[in-house]
Amino acid sequence: MHFGGCRILLVKENINMGKSNQSSVTEFVLLGLSGYPELEAIYFVLVLYMYLVILLGNGVIIIVSIYDSHLHTPMYFFLSNLSFLDICYTSSSIPLFLSSFLTSKKTISFSGCGVQMFFSFGMGATECVLLSMMAFDRYVAICNPLRYPIIMSKASYVPMVSGSWIAGGVNSVLQTSLAMRLPFCGDNVINHFTCEILAVLKLACADVSINVLSMVVANMIFLVVPVLFIVVSYVFILFTILRIPSAEGRRKAFSTCSAHLTVVVIFYGTILFMYAKPKAKDSSGVDKVQVTDKIISLFYGVVTPMLNPLIYSLRNKDVKAAVKNILCRKCSSEGR
């Protein structure tokens, strides 16, 4: 999933005072892969397939978490919220992205761009906080198993999830409002698949230093702090697992947090790869670098939400059993 606030920005704007006399922008043109028509058909099929897997996989997680009483636990409550988050994020951008392949009109309205940006910031920030809450859940389950029902009661984990959504929403409202209040009076061509915040800020004909500062602060709150919290949690988890005398006990303890750890590594690993990798300075390769970055961003926004339900369900006997029970109940009811 793309998190617009995960890169510490160094945006340099050349403000052209002559643009102030031009009409304001009412829509944006999304370039996408317009310069590479031979790739568009391939990526249309791939993205459509992955989007359908996202809807199916995350939908199944949500359904079984609701209808199977055995899964009414903090971990699956967190997981169902993560699945709902992935569906919301991809549905805010992928349908428009797919439709752009089928029509020559590759534009998005000013308000539509704001909506996309809102979901990008909101879902990204919420997922960062939610993953840290899930790490705390695993910490309590392994390090304090006897007190787990007390610490992770419904009165605790519901506010934790609610707080994640509220925090992400507040950050999204702030970042989106700061970006969309900027004057866009000249170029309206966004060199991206979606209204990616960096690509949008480059089109503003005003000073964006406030936007840069607010996003740096958001990076610290929604990226650095959750990462530190997750690292500390897993340090304690590792020490606890290593103190377990039997190898079978260590294996079972690690298996309870392996899925979450895998998701965390994929989520943050891809962010670091996208935003921390050095940029090529060779002017002859600028366009190639831009296309590569766009493709990586595209697959990050689709592959990560697709992998989450697969990681949590393929090796999870509880989810498989829940799906089987639901299907059996449906078959029994139809047989009557």
Tab-separated table of C-alpha atoms in Angstrom:
chain	number	residue	atom	x	y	z
A	1	MET	CA	0.000	0.000	0.000
A	2	HIS	CA	1.435	3.530	-0.881
A	3	PHE	CA	1.909	5.858	2.062
A	4	GLY	CA	2.356	9.378	0.742
A	5	GLY	CA	3.853	10.682	3.999
A	6	CYS	CA	6.552	8.001	4.251
A	7	ARG	CA	9.196	9.958	2.307
A	8	ILE	CA	11.020	12.897	3.860
A	9	LEU	CA	10.649	15.429	1.120
A	10	LEU	CA	13.136	17.772	-0.397
A	11	VAL	CA	10.933	19.624	-2.861
A	12	LYS	CA	12.395	22.578	-4.695
A	13	GLU	CA	9.853	24.847	-6.355
A	14	ASN	CA	10.587	27.455	-8.973
A	15	ILE	CA	7.670	29.846	-8.581
A	16	ASN	CA	6.675	31.511	-11.807
A	17	MET	CA	4.851	34.733	-10.939
A	18	GLY	CA	3.464	34.929	-14.436
A	19	LYS	CA	1.304	31.862	-13.766
A	20	SER	CA	-0.894	33.812	-11.393
A	21	ASN	CA	-2.728	35.350	-14.334
A	22	GLN	CA	-3.665	31.955	-15.768
A	23	SER	CA	-6.928	30.135	-15.023
A	24	SER	CA	-6.936	27.763	-12.048
A	25	VAL	CA	-6.728	23.996	-12.582
A	26	THR	CA	-10.048	22.111	-12.461
A	27	GLU	CA	-8.718	18.671	-13.391
A	28	PHE	CA	-5.448	16.794	-13.642
A	29	VAL	CA	-4.072	14.578	-16.393
A	30	LEU	CA	-2.556	11.302	-15.159
A	31	LEU	CA	0.264	10.191	-17.434
A	32	GLY	CA	0.663	6.664	-16.083
A	33	LEU	CA	2.252	4.568	-18.821
A	34	SER	CA	0.994	6.729	-21.685
A	35	GLY	CA	4.431	6.732	-23.269
A	36	TYR	CA	4.623	2.917	-23.159
A	37	PRO	CA	1.484	1.527	-24.869
A	38	GLU	CA	3.080	-1.900	-25.238
A	39	LEU	CA	3.087	-2.245	-21.425
A	40	GLU	CA	-0.455	-1.028	-20.816
A	41	ALA	CA	-2.227	-4.254	-21.850
A	42	ILE	CA	0.100	-6.362	-19.714
A	43	TYR	CA	-0.330	-4.198	-16.635
A	44	PHE	CA	-4.087	-3.971	-17.126
A	45	VAL	CA	-4.432	-7.767	-16.940
A	46	LEU	CA	-2.018	-8.090	-14.005
A	47	VAL	CA	-3.564	-5.291	-11.947
A	48	LEU	CA	-7.124	-6.474	-12.653
A	49	TYR	CA	-6.228	-9.993	-11.531
A	50	MET	CA	-4.533	-8.758	-8.367
A	51	TYR	CA	-7.416	-6.408	-7.548
A	52	LEU	CA	-9.893	-9.290	-7.771
A	53	VAL	CA	-7.649	-11.342	-5.473
A	54	ILE	CA	-7.551	-8.398	-3.047
A	55	LEU	CA	-11.336	-8.166	-2.943
A	56	LEU	CA	-11.767	-11.928	-2.574
A	57	GLY	CA	-8.963	-12.572	-0.088
A	58	ASN	CA	-9.618	-9.619	2.197
A	59	GLY	CA	-13.370	-10.122	1.887
A	60	VAL	CA	-13.029	-13.713	3.087
A	61	ILE	CA	-10.939	-12.603	6.079
A	62	ILE	CA	-13.605	-10.062	7.073
A	63	ILE	CA	-16.494	-12.517	6.637
A	64	VAL	CA	-14.939	-15.378	8.614
A	65	SER	CA	-13.819	-12.974	11.364
A	66	ILE	CA	-17.428	-11.817	11.759
A	67	TYR	CA	-19.362	-15.081	11.389
A	68	ASP	CA	-17.065	-17.555	13.155
A	69	SER	CA	-17.234	-17.152	16.925
A	70	HIS	CA	-13.866	-18.881	17.353
A	71	LEU	CA	-12.251	-15.923	15.592
A	72	HIS	CA	-13.755	-13.280	17.866
A	73	THR	CA	-10.330	-12.517	19.285
A	74	PRO	CA	-8.161	-9.380	19.341
A	75	MET	CA	-5.833	-10.721	16.625
A	76	TYR	CA	-8.619	-11.337	14.123
A	77	PHE	CA	-10.299	-8.063	15.010
A	78	PHE	CA	-7.046	-6.324	14.072
A	79	LEU	CA	-6.734	-8.478	10.965
A	80	SER	CA	-10.282	-7.794	9.744
A	81	ASN	CA	-9.649	-4.059	10.122
A	82	LEU	CA	-6.419	-4.430	8.150
A	83	SER	CA	-8.331	-6.241	5.400
A	84	PHE	CA	-11.034	-3.564	5.321
A	85	LEU	CA	-8.322	-0.921	5.123
A	86	ASP	CA	-6.703	-2.637	2.127
A	87	ILE	CA	-10.028	-2.875	0.303
A	88	CYS	CA	-10.772	0.810	0.899
A	89	TYR	CA	-7.361	1.955	-0.273
A	90	THR	CA	-7.209	-0.083	-3.468
A	91	SER	CA	-10.833	0.705	-4.366
A	92	SER	CA	-10.066	4.427	-4.199
A	93	SER	CA	-7.500	4.242	-6.998
A	94	ILE	CA	-7.419	0.910	-8.868
A	95	PRO	CA	-10.819	1.173	-10.666
A	96	LEU	CA	-9.859	4.591	-12.049
A	97	PHE	CA	-6.445	3.253	-12.966
A	98	LEU	CA	-7.987	0.307	-14.848
A	99	SER	CA	-10.524	2.502	-16.632
A	100	SER	CA	-7.731	4.727	-17.891
A	101	PHE	CA	-6.480	1.786	-19.983
A	102	LEU	CA	-9.856	1.494	-21.703
A	103	THR	CA	-10.312	5.117	-22.668
A	104	SER	CA	-8.230	7.884	-24.143
A	105	LYS	CA	-9.366	10.242	-21.375
A	106	LYS	CA	-6.857	9.940	-18.550
A	107	THR	CA	-8.029	12.787	-16.342
A	108	ILE	CA	-9.238	13.139	-12.777
A	109	SER	CA	-11.175	16.054	-11.335
A	110	PHE	CA	-9.644	18.350	-8.734
A	111	SER	CA	-12.000	17.009	-6.046
A	112	GLY	CA	-11.395	13.416	-7.174
A	113	CYS	CA	-7.677	13.991	-6.794
A	114	GLY	CA	-8.286	15.226	-3.260
A	115	VAL	CA	-10.295	12.088	-2.435
A	116	GLN	CA	-7.504	9.846	-3.713
A	117	MET	CA	-4.949	11.770	-1.707
A	118	PHE	CA	-7.147	11.563	1.394
A	119	PHE	CA	-7.372	7.760	1.188
A	120	SER	CA	-3.660	7.445	0.445
A	121	PHE	CA	-2.663	9.396	3.553
A	122	GLY	CA	-5.431	8.013	5.752
A	123	MET	CA	-4.973	4.334	4.922
A	124	GLY	CA	-1.178	4.570	5.043
A	125	ALA	CA	-1.047	6.261	8.443
A	126	THR	CA	-3.740	3.967	9.846
A	127	GLU	CA	-1.884	0.859	8.685
A	128	CYS	CA	1.351	2.011	10.312
A	129	VAL	CA	-0.387	2.488	13.670
A	130	LEU	CA	-2.465	-0.682	13.277
A	131	LEU	CA	0.611	-2.817	12.629
A	132	SER	CA	2.200	-1.461	15.811
A	133	MET	CA	-0.968	-2.335	17.762
A	134	MET	CA	-0.822	-5.847	16.332
A	135	ALA	CA	2.807	-6.094	17.462
A	136	PHE	CA	1.708	-5.190	21.003
A	137	ASP	CA	-0.962	-7.896	20.820
A	138	ARG	CA	1.674	-10.472	19.878
A	139	TYR	CA	3.956	-9.186	22.655
A	140	VAL	CA	1.267	-9.701	25.289
A	141	ALA	CA	0.301	-13.121	23.882
A	142	ILE	CA	3.871	-14.433	24.102
A	143	CYS	CA	5.421	-12.497	26.985
A	144	ASN	CA	2.368	-12.340	29.277
A	145	PRO	CA	0.104	-15.226	28.192
A	146	LEU	CA	-1.627	-15.606	31.576
A	147	ARG	CA	-2.632	-11.952	31.630
A	148	TYR	CA	-3.553	-11.819	27.937
A	149	PRO	CA	-7.355	-12.054	28.432
A	150	ILE	CA	-7.194	-9.180	30.932
A	151	ILE	CA	-4.804	-6.878	29.052
A	152	MET	CA	-6.295	-7.509	25.609
A	153	SER	CA	-9.949	-7.390	26.603
A	154	LYS	CA	-12.589	-5.934	24.312
A	155	ALA	CA	-12.449	-2.733	26.330
A	156	SER	CA	-8.793	-2.440	25.282
A	157	TYR	CA	-8.479	-3.631	21.697
A	158	VAL	CA	-11.547	-1.834	20.323
A	159	PRO	CA	-10.240	1.615	21.441
A	160	MET	CA	-6.796	0.652	20.080
A	161	VAL	CA	-8.224	0.033	16.625
A	162	SER	CA	-10.513	3.054	16.814
A	163	GLY	CA	-7.553	5.214	17.787
A	164	SER	CA	-5.605	3.943	14.770
A	165	TRP	CA	-8.400	4.977	12.406
A	166	ILE	CA	-8.902	8.341	14.096
A	167	ALA	CA	-5.179	9.138	14.046
A	168	GLY	CA	-4.935	8.212	10.366
A	169	GLY	CA	-8.031	10.243	9.549
A	170	VAL	CA	-6.793	13.354	11.356
A	171	ASN	CA	-3.445	13.148	9.568
A	172	SER	CA	-5.194	12.645	6.240
A	173	VAL	CA	-7.474	15.646	6.707
A	174	LEU	CA	-4.507	17.830	7.632
A	175	GLN	CA	-2.204	16.738	4.801
A	176	THR	CA	-4.918	16.739	2.137
A	177	SER	CA	-6.282	20.148	3.113
A	178	LEU	CA	-2.781	21.644	3.074
A	179	ALA	CA	-2.126	20.200	-0.378
A	180	MET	CA	-5.458	21.057	-1.992
A	181	ARG	CA	-5.474	24.656	-0.727
A	182	LEU	CA	-2.394	25.357	-2.845
A	183	PRO	CA	-2.945	27.273	-6.090
A	184	PHE	CA	-2.570	25.168	-9.243
A	185	CYS	CA	-2.568	27.707	-12.011
A	186	GLY	CA	-0.327	26.238	-14.683
A	187	ASP	CA	0.717	22.703	-15.588
A	188	ASN	CA	-1.903	20.061	-14.679
A	189	VAL	CA	-0.083	16.930	-15.887
A	190	ILE	CA	0.715	14.484	-13.053
A	191	ASN	CA	3.535	12.138	-13.974
A	192	HIS	CA	2.034	9.205	-12.069
A	193	PHE	CA	-0.818	6.679	-12.018
A	194	THR	CA	-2.648	8.426	-9.175
A	195	CYS	CA	-2.621	11.767	-7.364
A	196	GLU	CA	0.641	10.972	-5.610
A	197	ILE	CA	1.447	13.807	-3.215
A	198	LEU	CA	4.975	14.511	-4.505
A	199	ALA	CA	3.829	14.663	-8.113
A	200	VAL	CA	0.982	17.003	-7.158
A	201	LEU	CA	3.147	19.357	-5.092
A	202	LYS	CA	5.477	19.845	-8.042
A	203	LEU	CA	2.584	21.434	-9.949
A	204	ALA	CA	1.724	24.023	-7.274
A	205	CYS	CA	2.592	27.617	-8.096
A	206	ALA	CA	3.237	28.596	-4.479
A	207	ASP	CA	5.613	27.884	-1.616
A	208	VAL	CA	5.201	24.295	-0.330
A	209	SER	CA	7.491	24.572	2.716
A	210	ILE	CA	4.523	24.153	5.106
A	211	ASN	CA	3.548	20.954	3.297
A	212	VAL	CA	7.087	19.637	3.547
A	213	LEU	CA	7.296	20.430	7.268
A	214	SER	CA	3.932	18.839	8.052
A	215	MET	CA	4.876	15.679	6.172
A	216	VAL	CA	8.218	15.437	7.971
A	217	VAL	CA	6.354	15.630	11.288
A	218	ALA	CA	3.867	13.020	10.037
A	219	ASN	CA	6.786	10.766	9.075
A	220	MET	CA	8.083	10.887	12.633
A	221	ILE	CA	4.679	10.194	14.194
A	222	PHE	CA	3.280	7.586	11.810
A	223	LEU	CA	6.434	5.904	10.515
A	224	VAL	CA	9.371	6.231	12.908
A	225	VAL	CA	7.436	5.850	16.175
A	226	PRO	CA	5.476	2.729	15.064
A	227	VAL	CA	8.653	1.137	13.681
A	228	LEU	CA	10.468	1.694	16.993
A	229	PHE	CA	7.471	0.314	18.876
A	230	ILE	CA	7.419	-2.801	16.675
A	231	VAL	CA	11.172	-3.340	17.019
A	232	VAL	CA	11.055	-3.043	20.804
A	233	SER	CA	8.080	-5.418	20.973
A	234	TYR	CA	9.857	-8.060	18.919
A	235	VAL	CA	13.054	-7.711	20.917
A	236	PHE	CA	11.102	-8.714	24.040
A	237	ILE	CA	9.305	-11.421	22.066
A	238	LEU	CA	12.635	-12.846	20.847
A	239	PHE	CA	14.123	-12.913	24.341
A	240	THR	CA	11.007	-14.672	25.651
A	241	ILE	CA	11.067	-17.281	22.877
A	242	LEU	CA	14.752	-18.018	23.418
A	243	ARG	CA	14.075	-18.760	27.092
A	244	ILE	CA	11.587	-21.491	26.206
A	245	PRO	CA	13.365	-24.792	26.941
A	246	SER	CA	11.882	-27.019	24.222
A	247	ALA	CA	12.397	-26.566	20.496
A	248	GLU	CA	8.738	-27.421	19.862
A	249	GLY	CA	7.660	-24.720	22.307
A	250	ARG	CA	9.893	-22.154	20.599
A	251	ARG	CA	8.495	-23.129	17.208
A	252	LYS	CA	4.884	-22.773	18.353
A	253	ALA	CA	5.607	-19.433	20.026
A	254	PHE	CA	7.288	-18.043	16.917
A	255	SER	CA	4.509	-19.306	14.641
A	256	THR	CA	1.991	-17.135	16.512
A	257	CYS	CA	3.739	-13.969	15.334
A	258	SER	CA	5.386	-15.098	12.076
A	259	ALA	CA	2.500	-13.910	9.870
A	260	HIS	CA	2.456	-10.444	11.409
A	261	LEU	CA	6.243	-10.186	11.222
A	262	THR	CA	6.129	-11.140	7.528
A	263	VAL	CA	3.544	-8.435	6.790
A	264	VAL	CA	5.601	-5.853	8.696
A	265	VAL	CA	8.771	-6.737	6.769
A	266	ILE	CA	6.971	-6.505	3.409
A	267	PHE	CA	5.200	-3.248	4.302
A	268	TYR	CA	8.149	-1.322	5.702
A	269	GLY	CA	10.728	-3.041	3.509
A	270	THR	CA	8.964	-1.890	0.361
A	271	ILE	CA	8.614	1.642	1.736
A	272	LEU	CA	12.333	1.834	2.444
A	273	PHE	CA	13.141	0.400	-0.989
A	274	MET	CA	10.893	2.925	-2.707
A	275	TYR	CA	11.834	6.049	-0.814
A	276	ALA	CA	15.305	5.478	0.608
A	277	LYS	CA	17.053	4.164	-2.489
A	278	PRO	CA	19.474	6.636	-4.100
A	279	LYS	CA	18.319	8.467	-7.197
A	280	ALA	CA	20.356	8.315	-10.381
A	281	LYS	CA	22.008	11.595	-11.286
A	282	ASP	CA	22.595	10.745	-14.926
A	283	SER	CA	20.347	13.077	-16.887
A	284	SER	CA	20.100	10.605	-19.754
A	285	GLY	CA	18.400	8.089	-17.472
A	286	VAL	CA	15.906	10.349	-15.724
A	287	ASP	CA	12.879	9.085	-17.673
A	288	LYS	CA	13.761	5.459	-17.046
A	289	VAL	CA	14.081	6.103	-13.319
A	290	GLN	CA	10.677	7.802	-13.259
A	291	VAL	CA	8.993	4.895	-15.054
A	292	THR	CA	10.655	2.395	-12.705
A	293	ASP	CA	9.499	4.336	-9.660
A	294	LYS	CA	5.938	4.491	-10.980
A	295	ILE	CA	5.830	0.748	-11.653
A	296	ILE	CA	7.239	-0.025	-8.191
A	297	SER	CA	4.683	2.302	-6.634
A	298	LEU	CA	1.891	0.648	-8.617
A	299	PHE	CA	2.787	-2.848	-7.511
A	300	TYR	CA	3.389	-1.697	-3.942
A	301	GLY	CA	-0.152	-0.345	-3.839
A	302	VAL	CA	-1.570	-3.614	-5.192
A	303	VAL	CA	0.788	-6.444	-4.211
A	304	THR	CA	0.966	-5.621	-0.500
A	305	PRO	CA	-2.836	-5.646	0.036
A	306	MET	CA	-3.000	-8.857	-2.026
A	307	LEU	CA	-0.360	-10.642	0.049
A	308	ASN	CA	-1.771	-9.742	3.475
A	309	PRO	CA	-4.734	-12.181	3.450
A	310	LEU	CA	-2.632	-14.875	1.768
A	311	ILE	CA	0.051	-14.628	4.449
A	312	TYR	CA	-2.477	-14.774	7.279
A	313	SER	CA	-4.624	-17.557	5.818
A	314	LEU	CA	-2.358	-20.003	3.981
A	315	ARG	CA	-0.595	-21.168	7.152
A	316	ASN	CA	-3.478	-20.468	9.526
A	317	LYS	CA	-5.528	-23.506	10.508
A	318	ASP	CA	-8.140	-21.360	12.276
A	319	VAL	CA	-8.973	-19.395	9.120
A	320	LYS	CA	-9.090	-22.560	6.985
A	321	ALA	CA	-11.360	-24.252	9.502
A	322	ALA	CA	-13.611	-21.170	9.676
A	323	VAL	CA	-13.967	-21.044	5.885
A	324	LYS	CA	-14.737	-24.758	5.795
A	325	ASN	CA	-17.381	-24.427	8.531
A	326	ILE	CA	-19.093	-21.511	6.775
A	327	LEU	CA	-19.154	-23.394	3.468
A	328	CYS	CA	-20.482	-26.508	5.158
A	329	ARG	CA	-23.267	-24.554	6.880
A	330	LYS	CA	-24.175	-22.961	3.547
A	331	CYS	CA	-24.242	-26.339	1.796
A	332	SER	CA	-26.377	-27.810	4.583
A	333	SER	CA	-28.877	-24.959	4.394
A	334	GLU	CA	-29.123	-25.303	0.618
A	335	GLY	CA	-29.554	-29.066	0.949
A	336	ARG	CA	-32.642	-28.537	3.063
